[in-house]
XYZ file of C-alpha atoms in Angstrom:
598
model
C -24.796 22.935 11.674
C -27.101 23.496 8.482
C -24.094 25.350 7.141
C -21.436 22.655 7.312
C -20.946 19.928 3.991
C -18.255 17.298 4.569
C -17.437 15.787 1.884
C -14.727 14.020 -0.044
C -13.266 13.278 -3.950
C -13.050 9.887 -4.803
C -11.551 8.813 -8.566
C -9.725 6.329 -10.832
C -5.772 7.017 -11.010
C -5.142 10.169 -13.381
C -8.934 11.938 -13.375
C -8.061 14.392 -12.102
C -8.953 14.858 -8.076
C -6.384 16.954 -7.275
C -6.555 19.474 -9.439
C -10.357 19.658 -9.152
C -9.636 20.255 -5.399
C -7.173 23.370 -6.188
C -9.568 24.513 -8.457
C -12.452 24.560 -5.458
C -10.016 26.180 -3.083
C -9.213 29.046 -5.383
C -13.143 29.376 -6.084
C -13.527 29.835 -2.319
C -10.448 31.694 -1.926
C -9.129 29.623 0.650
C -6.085 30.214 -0.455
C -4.140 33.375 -1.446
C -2.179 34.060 -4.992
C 1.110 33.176 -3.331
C 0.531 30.368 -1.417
C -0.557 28.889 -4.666
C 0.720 25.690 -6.337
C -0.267 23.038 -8.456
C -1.242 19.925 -6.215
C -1.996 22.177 -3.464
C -2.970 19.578 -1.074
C 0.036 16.889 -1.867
C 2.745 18.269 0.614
C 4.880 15.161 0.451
C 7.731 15.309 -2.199
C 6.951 11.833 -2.836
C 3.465 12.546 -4.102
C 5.120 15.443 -6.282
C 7.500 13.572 -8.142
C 5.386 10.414 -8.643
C 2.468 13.018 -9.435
C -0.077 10.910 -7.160
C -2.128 11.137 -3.982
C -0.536 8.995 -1.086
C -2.389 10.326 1.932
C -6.051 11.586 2.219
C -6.132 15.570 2.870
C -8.665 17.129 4.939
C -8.875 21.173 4.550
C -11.483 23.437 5.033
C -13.015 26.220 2.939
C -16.013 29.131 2.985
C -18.164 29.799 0.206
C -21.003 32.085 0.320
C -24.304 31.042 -1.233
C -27.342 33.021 -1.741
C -26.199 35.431 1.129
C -25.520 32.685 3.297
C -22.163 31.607 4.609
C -21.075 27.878 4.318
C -18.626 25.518 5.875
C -16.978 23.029 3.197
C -14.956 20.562 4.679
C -13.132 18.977 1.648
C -11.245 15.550 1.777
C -8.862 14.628 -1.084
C -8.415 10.898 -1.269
C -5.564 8.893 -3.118
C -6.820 7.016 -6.356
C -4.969 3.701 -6.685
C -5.986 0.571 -5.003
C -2.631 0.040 -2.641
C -4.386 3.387 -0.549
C -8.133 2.340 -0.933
C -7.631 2.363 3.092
C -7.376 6.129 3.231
C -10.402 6.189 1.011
C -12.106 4.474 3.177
C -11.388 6.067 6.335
C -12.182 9.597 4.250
C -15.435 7.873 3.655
C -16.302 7.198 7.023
C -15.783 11.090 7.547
C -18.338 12.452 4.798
C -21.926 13.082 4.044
C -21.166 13.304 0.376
C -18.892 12.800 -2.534
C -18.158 13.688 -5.843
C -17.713 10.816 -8.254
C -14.831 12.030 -10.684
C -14.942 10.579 -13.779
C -12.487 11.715 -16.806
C -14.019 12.151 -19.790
C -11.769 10.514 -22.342
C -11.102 7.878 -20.431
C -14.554 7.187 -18.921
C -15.011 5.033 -16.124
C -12.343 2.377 -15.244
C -11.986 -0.197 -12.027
C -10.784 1.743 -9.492
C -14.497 4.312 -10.054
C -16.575 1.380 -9.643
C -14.703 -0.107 -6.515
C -14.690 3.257 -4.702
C -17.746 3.958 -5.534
C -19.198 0.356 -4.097
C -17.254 2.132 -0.970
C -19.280 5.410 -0.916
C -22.801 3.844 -1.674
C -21.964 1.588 1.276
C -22.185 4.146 3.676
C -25.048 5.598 2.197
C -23.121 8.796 0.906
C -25.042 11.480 -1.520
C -23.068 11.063 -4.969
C -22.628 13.774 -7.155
C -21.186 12.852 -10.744
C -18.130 15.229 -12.397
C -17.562 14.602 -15.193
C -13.860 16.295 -15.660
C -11.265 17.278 -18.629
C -14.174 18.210 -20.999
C -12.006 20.384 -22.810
C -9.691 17.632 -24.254
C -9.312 17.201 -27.625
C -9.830 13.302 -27.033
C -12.973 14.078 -24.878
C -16.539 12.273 -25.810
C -18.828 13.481 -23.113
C -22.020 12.526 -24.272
C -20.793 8.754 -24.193
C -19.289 8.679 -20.773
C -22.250 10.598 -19.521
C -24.478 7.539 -20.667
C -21.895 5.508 -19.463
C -22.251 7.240 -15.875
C -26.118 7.220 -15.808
C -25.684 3.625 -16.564
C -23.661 2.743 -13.717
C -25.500 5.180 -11.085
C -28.656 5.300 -12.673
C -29.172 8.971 -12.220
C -30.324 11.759 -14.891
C -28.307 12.864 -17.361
C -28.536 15.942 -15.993
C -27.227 15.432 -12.597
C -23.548 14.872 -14.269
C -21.490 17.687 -14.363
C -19.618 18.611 -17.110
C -16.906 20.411 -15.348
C -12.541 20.888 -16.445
C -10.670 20.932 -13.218
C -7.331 22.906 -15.620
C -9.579 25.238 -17.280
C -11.766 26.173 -14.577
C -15.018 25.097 -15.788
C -17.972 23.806 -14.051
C -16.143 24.591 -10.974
C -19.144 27.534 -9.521
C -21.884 24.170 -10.464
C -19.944 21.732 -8.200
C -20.052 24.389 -5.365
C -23.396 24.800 -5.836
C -24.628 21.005 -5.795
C -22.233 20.313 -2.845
C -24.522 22.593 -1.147
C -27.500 21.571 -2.622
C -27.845 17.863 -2.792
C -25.183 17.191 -0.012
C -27.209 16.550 3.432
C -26.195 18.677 6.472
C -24.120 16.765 9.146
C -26.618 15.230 12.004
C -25.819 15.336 15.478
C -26.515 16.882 18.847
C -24.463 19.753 20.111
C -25.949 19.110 23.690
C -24.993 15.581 23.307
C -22.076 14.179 25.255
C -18.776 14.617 23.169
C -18.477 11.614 20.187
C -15.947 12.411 17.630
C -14.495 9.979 15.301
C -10.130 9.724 14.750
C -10.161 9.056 10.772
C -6.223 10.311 10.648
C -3.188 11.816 12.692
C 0.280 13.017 11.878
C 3.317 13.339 13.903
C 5.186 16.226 14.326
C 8.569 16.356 15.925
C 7.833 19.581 17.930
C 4.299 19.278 19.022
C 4.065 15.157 19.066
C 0.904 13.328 17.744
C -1.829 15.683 15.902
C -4.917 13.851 16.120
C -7.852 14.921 13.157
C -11.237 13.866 13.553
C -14.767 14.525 12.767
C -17.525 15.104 15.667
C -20.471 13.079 15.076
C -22.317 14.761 19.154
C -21.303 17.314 21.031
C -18.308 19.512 21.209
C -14.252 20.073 22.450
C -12.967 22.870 23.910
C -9.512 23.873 24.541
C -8.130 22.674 27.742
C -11.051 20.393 28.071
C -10.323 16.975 29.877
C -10.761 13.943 27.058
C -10.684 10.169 27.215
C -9.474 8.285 24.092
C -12.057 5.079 24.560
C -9.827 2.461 22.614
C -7.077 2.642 24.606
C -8.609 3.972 27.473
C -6.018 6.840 28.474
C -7.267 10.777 29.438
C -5.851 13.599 28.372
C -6.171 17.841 28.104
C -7.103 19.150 25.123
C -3.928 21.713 24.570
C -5.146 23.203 21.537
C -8.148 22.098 19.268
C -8.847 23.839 15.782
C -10.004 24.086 12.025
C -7.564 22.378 8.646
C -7.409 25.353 7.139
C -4.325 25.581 4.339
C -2.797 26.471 7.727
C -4.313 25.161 11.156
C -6.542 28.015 12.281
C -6.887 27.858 16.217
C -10.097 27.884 17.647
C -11.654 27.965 21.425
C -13.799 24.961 20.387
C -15.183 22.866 17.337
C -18.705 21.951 17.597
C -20.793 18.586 16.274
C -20.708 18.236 12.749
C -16.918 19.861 11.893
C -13.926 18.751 11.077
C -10.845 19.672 12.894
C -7.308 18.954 14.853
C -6.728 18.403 18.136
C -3.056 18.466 19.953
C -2.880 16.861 23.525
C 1.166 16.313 23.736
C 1.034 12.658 23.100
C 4.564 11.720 22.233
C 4.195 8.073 22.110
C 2.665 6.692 18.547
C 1.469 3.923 19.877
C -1.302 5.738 22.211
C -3.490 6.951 19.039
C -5.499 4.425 17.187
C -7.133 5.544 13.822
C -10.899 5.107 14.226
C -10.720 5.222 18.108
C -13.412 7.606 19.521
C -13.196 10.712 21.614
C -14.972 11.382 24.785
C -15.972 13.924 27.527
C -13.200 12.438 30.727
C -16.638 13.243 33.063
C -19.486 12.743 31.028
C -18.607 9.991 28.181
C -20.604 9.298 25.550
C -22.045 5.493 26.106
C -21.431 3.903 22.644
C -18.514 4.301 20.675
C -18.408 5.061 16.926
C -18.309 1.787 14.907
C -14.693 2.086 13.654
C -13.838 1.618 9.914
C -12.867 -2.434 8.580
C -9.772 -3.426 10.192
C -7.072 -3.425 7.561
C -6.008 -6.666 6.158
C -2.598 -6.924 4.466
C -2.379 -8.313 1.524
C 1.910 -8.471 1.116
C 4.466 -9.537 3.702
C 7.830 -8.577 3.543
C 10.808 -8.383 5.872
C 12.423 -4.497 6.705
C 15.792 -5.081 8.334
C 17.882 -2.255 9.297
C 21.443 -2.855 7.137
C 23.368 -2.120 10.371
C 21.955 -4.148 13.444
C 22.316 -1.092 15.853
C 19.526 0.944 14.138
C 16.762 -1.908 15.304
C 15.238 0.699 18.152
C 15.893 3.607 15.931
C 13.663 1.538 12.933
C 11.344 0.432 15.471
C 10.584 4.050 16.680
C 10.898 5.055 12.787
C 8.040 2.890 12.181
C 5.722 3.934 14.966
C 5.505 7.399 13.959
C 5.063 5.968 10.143
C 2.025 4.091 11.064
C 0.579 7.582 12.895
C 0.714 8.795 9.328
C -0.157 5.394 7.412
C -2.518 3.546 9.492
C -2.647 0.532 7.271
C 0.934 -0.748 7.724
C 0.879 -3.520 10.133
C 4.579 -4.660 11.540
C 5.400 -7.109 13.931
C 9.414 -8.313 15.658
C 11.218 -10.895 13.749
C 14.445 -12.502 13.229
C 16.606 -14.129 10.444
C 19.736 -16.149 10.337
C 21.357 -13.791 7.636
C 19.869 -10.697 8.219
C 20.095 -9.828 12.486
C 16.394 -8.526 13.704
C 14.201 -7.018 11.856
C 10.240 -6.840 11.046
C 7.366 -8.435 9.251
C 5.334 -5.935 7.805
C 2.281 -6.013 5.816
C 1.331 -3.965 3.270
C -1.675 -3.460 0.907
C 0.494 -4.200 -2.330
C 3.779 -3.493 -4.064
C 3.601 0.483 -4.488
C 2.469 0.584 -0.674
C 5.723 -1.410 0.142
C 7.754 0.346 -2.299
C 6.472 4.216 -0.489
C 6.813 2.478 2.919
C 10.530 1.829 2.098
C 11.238 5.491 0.800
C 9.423 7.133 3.411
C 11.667 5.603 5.913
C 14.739 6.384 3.534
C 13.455 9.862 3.301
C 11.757 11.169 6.519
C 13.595 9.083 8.909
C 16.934 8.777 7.289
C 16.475 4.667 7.341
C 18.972 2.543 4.886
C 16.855 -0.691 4.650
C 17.202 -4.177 3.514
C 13.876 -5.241 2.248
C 12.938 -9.317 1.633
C 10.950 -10.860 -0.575
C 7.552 -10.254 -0.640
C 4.829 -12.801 0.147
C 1.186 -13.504 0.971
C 0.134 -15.447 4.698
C -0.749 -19.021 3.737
C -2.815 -21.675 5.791
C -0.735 -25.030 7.161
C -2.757 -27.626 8.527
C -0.224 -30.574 9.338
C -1.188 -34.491 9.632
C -0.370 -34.173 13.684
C -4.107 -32.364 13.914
C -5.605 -31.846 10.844
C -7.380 -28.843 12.592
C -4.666 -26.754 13.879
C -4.195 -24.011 11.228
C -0.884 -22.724 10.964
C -0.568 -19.177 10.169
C 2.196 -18.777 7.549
C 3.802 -15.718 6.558
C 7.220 -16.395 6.268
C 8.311 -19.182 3.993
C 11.107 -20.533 6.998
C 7.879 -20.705 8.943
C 6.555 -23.834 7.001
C 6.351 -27.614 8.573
C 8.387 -30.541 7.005
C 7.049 -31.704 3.688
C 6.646 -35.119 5.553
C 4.662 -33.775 8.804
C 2.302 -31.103 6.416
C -1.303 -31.824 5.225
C -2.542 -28.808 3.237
C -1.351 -26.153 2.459
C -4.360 -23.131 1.189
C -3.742 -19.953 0.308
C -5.613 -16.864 -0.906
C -7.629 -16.242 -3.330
C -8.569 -12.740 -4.975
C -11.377 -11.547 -7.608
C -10.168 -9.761 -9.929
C -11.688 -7.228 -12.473
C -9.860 -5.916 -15.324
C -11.650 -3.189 -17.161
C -9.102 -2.813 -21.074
C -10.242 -1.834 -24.629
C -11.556 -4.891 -26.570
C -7.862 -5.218 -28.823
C -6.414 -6.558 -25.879
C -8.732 -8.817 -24.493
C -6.236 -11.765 -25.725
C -3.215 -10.575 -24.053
C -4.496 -9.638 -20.788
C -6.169 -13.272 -20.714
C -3.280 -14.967 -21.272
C -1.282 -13.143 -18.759
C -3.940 -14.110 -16.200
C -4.563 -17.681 -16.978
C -0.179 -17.694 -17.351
C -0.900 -16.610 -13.562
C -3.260 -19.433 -12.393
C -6.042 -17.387 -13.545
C -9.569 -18.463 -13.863
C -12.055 -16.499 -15.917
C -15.513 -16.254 -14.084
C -16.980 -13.153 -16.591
C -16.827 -11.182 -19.648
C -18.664 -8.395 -19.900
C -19.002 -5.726 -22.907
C -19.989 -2.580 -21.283
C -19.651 -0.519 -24.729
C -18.707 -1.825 -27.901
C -15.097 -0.778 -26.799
C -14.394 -1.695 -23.243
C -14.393 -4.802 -21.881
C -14.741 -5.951 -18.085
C -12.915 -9.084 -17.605
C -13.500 -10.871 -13.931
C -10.538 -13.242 -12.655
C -10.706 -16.112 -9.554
C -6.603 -15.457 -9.397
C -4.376 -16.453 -6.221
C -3.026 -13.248 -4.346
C 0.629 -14.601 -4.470
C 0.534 -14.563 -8.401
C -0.185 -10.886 -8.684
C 2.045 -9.284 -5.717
C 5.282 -9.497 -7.541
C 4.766 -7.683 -10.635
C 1.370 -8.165 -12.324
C 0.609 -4.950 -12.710
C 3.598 -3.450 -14.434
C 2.699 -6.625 -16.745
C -0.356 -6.179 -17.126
C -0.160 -2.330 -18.383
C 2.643 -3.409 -20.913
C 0.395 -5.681 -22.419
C -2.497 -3.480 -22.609
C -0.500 -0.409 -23.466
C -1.611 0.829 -20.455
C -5.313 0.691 -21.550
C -6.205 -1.582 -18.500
C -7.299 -0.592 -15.241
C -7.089 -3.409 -12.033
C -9.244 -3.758 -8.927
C -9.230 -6.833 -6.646
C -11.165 -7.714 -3.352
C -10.155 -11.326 -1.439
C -12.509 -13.876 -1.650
C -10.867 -16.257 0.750
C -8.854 -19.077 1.355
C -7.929 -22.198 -1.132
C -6.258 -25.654 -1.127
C -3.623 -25.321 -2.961
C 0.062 -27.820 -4.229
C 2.414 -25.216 -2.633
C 6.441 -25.942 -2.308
C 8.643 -24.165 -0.176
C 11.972 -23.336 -2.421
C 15.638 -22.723 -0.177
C 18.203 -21.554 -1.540
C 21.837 -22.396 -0.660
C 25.136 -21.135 -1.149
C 27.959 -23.162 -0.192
C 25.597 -25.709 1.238
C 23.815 -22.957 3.877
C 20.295 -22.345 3.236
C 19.358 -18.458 3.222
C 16.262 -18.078 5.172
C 15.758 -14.620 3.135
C 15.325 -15.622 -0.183
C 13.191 -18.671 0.284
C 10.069 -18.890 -1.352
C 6.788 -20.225 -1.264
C 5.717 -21.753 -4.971
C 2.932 -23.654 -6.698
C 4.639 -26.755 -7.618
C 4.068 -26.530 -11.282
C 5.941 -23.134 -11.513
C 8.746 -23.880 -8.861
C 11.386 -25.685 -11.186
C 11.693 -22.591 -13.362
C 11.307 -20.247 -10.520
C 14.242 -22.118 -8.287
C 16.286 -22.274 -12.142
C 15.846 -18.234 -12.913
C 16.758 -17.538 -9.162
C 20.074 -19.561 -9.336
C 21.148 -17.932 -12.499
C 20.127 -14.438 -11.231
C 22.477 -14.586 -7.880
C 25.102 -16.470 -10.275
C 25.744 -12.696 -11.930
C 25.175 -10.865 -8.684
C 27.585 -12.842 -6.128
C 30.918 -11.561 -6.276
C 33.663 -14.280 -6.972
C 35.662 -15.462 -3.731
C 39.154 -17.433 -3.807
C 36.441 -20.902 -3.778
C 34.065 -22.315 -5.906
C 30.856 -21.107 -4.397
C 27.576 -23.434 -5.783
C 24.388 -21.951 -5.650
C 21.800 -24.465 -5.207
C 17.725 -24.392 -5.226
C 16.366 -26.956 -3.522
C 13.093 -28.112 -2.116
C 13.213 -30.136 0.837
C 16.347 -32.626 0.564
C 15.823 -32.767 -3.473
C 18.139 -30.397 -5.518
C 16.471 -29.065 -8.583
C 18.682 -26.341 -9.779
C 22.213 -25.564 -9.503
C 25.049 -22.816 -11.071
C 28.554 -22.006 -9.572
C 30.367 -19.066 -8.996
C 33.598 -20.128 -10.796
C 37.063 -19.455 -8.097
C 39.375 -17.008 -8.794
C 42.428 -18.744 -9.109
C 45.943 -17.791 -8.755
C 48.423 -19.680 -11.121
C 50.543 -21.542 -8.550
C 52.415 -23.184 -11.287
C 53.702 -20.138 -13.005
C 57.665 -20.984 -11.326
C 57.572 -24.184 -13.135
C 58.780 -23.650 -16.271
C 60.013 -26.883 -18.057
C 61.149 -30.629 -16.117
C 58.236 -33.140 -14.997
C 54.991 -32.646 -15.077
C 54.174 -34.638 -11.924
C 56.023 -31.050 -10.228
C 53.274 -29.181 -11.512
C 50.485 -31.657 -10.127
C 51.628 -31.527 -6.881
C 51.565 -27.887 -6.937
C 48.085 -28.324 -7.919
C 46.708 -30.432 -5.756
C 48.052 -28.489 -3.157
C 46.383 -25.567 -3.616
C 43.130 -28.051 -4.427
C 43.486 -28.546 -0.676
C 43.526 -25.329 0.463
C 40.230 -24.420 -1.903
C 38.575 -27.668 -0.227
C 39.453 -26.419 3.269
C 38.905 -22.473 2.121
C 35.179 -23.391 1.132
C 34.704 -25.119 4.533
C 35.456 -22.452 6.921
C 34.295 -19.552 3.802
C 31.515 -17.006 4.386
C 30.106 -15.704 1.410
C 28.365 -12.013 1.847
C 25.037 -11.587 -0.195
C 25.039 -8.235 -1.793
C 21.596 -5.718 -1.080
C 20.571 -5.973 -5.077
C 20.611 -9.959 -4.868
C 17.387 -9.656 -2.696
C 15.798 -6.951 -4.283
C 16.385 -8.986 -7.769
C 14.656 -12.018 -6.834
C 11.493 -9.970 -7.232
C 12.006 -8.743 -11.224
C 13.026 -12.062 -12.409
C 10.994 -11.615 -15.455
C 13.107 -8.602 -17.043
């Protein structure tokens, strides 16, 4: 076991992590000239063409160090904060870390946030400093910057270039130096940790974990202590770039197990693993639950494919283990689910995953946050909210709170006036402003989460020229003046594109959506009115003007009271037309609720 370093790579969006990780595996030749690629360790096509980390990668390598062999067990985590899950769970799988940092950029929100994470779980940090061979480079800076923030020596920072190959034999050589050796018991009863699993059509569920005592054997019989079930151990191994098969994995190592689970549903990520006859008699404190911080509807576009979703989704969560999703049902859309997600790129790789892997055509709702209700009835009951057709009567309701985030915006000093405004235009409060060089500024924000699921963040790097980088945590629940907003067409309230709204901004809001679905609904052979309303009160309306077929054309000349009665005819048959006439949304009208700021 004194051979073995887990560790993992934790970094802002854009340092660099992944490449530093190709880098090490050609170093340790865990990987051969052909099999070699840029972004060796991002196998989805998604994380290719976006050109970011989605999933945390767990692969192992062997590098030999003063005559001695070594066991690296490397974990590549995803940098932006919709996936700070994964880096979490990676975390709770490591001994060490090294702290990326790029050196013309220095170090931005998502560093300090994940690195909060690391130091949490007491994890050995080791500080890279990467792309030291840029042009726009200023080590010496964001080296002080670095000591600054983990108050280490300036010598301790590595000066490293993950393209170039520089620094890369240093890094090997402090993983194994300063990185402590895995503790644990080999004699021990079996304890091993689930931080991820993956499901594969052929073989079903692939569990990974990390074994904290003891070891697991092929064929041996295993209890999963979560959910309680027992199975046999079918084949147990080592991540290589290629699972490597093994007889058995001992404490300390990372590795795969496959037992022939077929159902998702059976694996939990950060369940334990036990010996069937001799289990261990604590189980490993799991990582923080996940708590969703978006809510949106996924309906299947034909009503059929609800199983097919439903299984689609199971196997998802395998793979993503912080998308929560639970049965619902709406008036225009058939059955469907409310999921929760950690923010907007989450939802929006949720939705082409599905699209993708599963061959799912979706219809995705609005997104929205889970408010409190607490209604005059019993001013104790709290009302979990998370759909807006969920909320009681204006008469019958209370209070309404909903939640609040802290936000920290790290930009250059020019656009410390633009990023303000666009938080306080976003119910923002500033709590802090602090210089942390001459240049950059850290700004902190009390901001509700509702405000900044939509599209803050596109927003926010238009403003700052994409200078600014954004973390949040929640800080918990507020009273707040919330509205719910329906709209109707032709008098019938759409339970999909209702909204929940502060009262000051819900005018406009109910205004932009009206004119929005005005240019989206197709015209019918009635006038169709589009109407935003909040309770019985109308505050916004536009119509979708009929088409209308010129019933008077065979009247040429002689009285006009002919051509009236013509008319008012075929006023009749609109009147009675609109009565009995469905109109059909169309899929864009719901997804262009959401950008109704372009």
């Amino acid at each position: 076991m004194k051979n073995i370093r887990n560790f993992c790579i934790i970094a802002h969006i854009d340092h660099g992590k992944s490449t530093l990780a190709d880098r090490l595996l050609d170093a340790t030749g865990a990987v051969t000239a052909r099999e070699k690629q840029n972004q060796l360790l991002d196998s989805m096509d998604l994380e290719r063409e976006r050109g970011i980390t989605i999933k945390s990668h767990a692969i192992q390598m062997e590098y030999v160090y003063k005559g001695e062999t070594y066991v690296l067990n490397l974990i590549d985590t995803p940098g932006h904060v919709d996936f700070s899950y994964e880096v979490s769970r990676s975390i709770a799988a490591c001994e060490g870390a090294l702290l990326v940092v790029d050196a013309a950029q220095s170090i931005q929100a998502q560093t300090i946030s994940n690195l909060y994470l690391a130091l949490e779980n007491d994890l050995e940090i080791i500080p890279v400093l990467n792309k030291v061979d840029l042009p726009s480079a200023n080590p010496e800076v964001v080296t002080d910057d670095i000591v600054g923030l983990l108050g280490c020596d300036a010598e301790e920072v590595i000066p490293a270039s993950a393209k170039t190959g520089i620094g890369i034999e240093t890094i090997l050589e402090a993983i194994i130096e300063r990185i402590p050796a895995p503790q644990g018991d080999v004699n021990e009863p079996l304890q091993a940790l689930i931080f991820d699993s993956v499901y594969n059509p052929f073989r079903g569920v692939e569990t990974y974990f990390r074994i904290l005592n003891g070891e697991i054997k092929k064929g041996q019989h295993i209890k999963f202590m979560a959910t309680n079930n027992d199975y046999y151990a079918d084949e147990v191994g080592a991540l290589k770039l290629k699972q490597e098969i093994k007889s058995s994995v001992k404490a300390g190592d990372v590795g795969y197990l496959i037992t022939g689970i077929k159902e998702a549903k059976e694996v939990k990520v950060g369940d334990t693993i036990t010996d069937f006859k001799n289990p261990t008699k604590n189980s490993i404190d799991g990582f923080e639950d996940v708590k969703p911080m978006v809510f949106a509807g996924i309906y299947p576009v034909d009503t059929d494919d609800y199983e097919e979703l439903r299984n689609s989704m199971e196997k998802l969560q395998l793979n993503d283990a912080s998308l929560v999703f639970q049965p619902e049902s709406s008036a225009a859309l058939g059955f469907g689910f409310r999921c929760g997600f950690l923010g907007m790129l989450h939802l929006e790789i949720i939705q082409e995953r599905l699209e993708r892997e599963f061959g799912m055509t979706v219809i995705t709702t609005v997104p929205n946050v889970s408010y409190y209700a607490y209604t005059n009835k019993e001013p104790d009951e709290i009302l979990l909210v998370n759909n807006p057709s969920d909320l009681p009567e204006p008469s019958s309701l209370n209070r309404v709170e909903e939640p609040y985030i802290k936000a920290s915006i790290i930009t250059k000093s020019d656009f410390v006036g633009p990023v303000m405004s666009l938080c306080i235009g976003k119910r923002g409060q500033i709590t802090n402003q602090t210089y942390l060089t001459p240049e950059r500024v850290e700004l902190s924000f009390d901001m509700p989460l509702a405000e900044i699921v939509f599209d803050f963040y596109d927003r926010l790097k238009t403003v700052s020229k994409g200078y600014a980088s954004f973390d949040y945590h929640p800080t918990g629940m507020r009273v707040s003046k919330l509205v719910k907003v329906d709209v109707l067409l032709n008098g019938n309230p759409v339970d999909a594109l209702s909204a929940l709204l502060h009262q000051d901004n819900a005018y406009d809001v109910g205004k932009k959506m009206c004119e929005k679905l005005r240019q989206l609904i197709p015209r019918q052979q009635f006038d169709i009115p589009i109407q935003a309303a909040i309770g019985a009160k109308i505050i916004s309306r536009e119509t979708v003007k009929a088409l209308r077929k010129d019933v008077t054309a065979k009247c040429y000349g002689g009285d006009i009271s002919r051509k009236r009665k013509l008319l008012e005819k075929q006023k009749k048959g609109k009147k009675r037309m609109r009565q009995v006439g469905n109109v059909e949304i169309p899929q864009e009208a719901f997804m262009a609720v959401l950008k109704l700021n372009d």
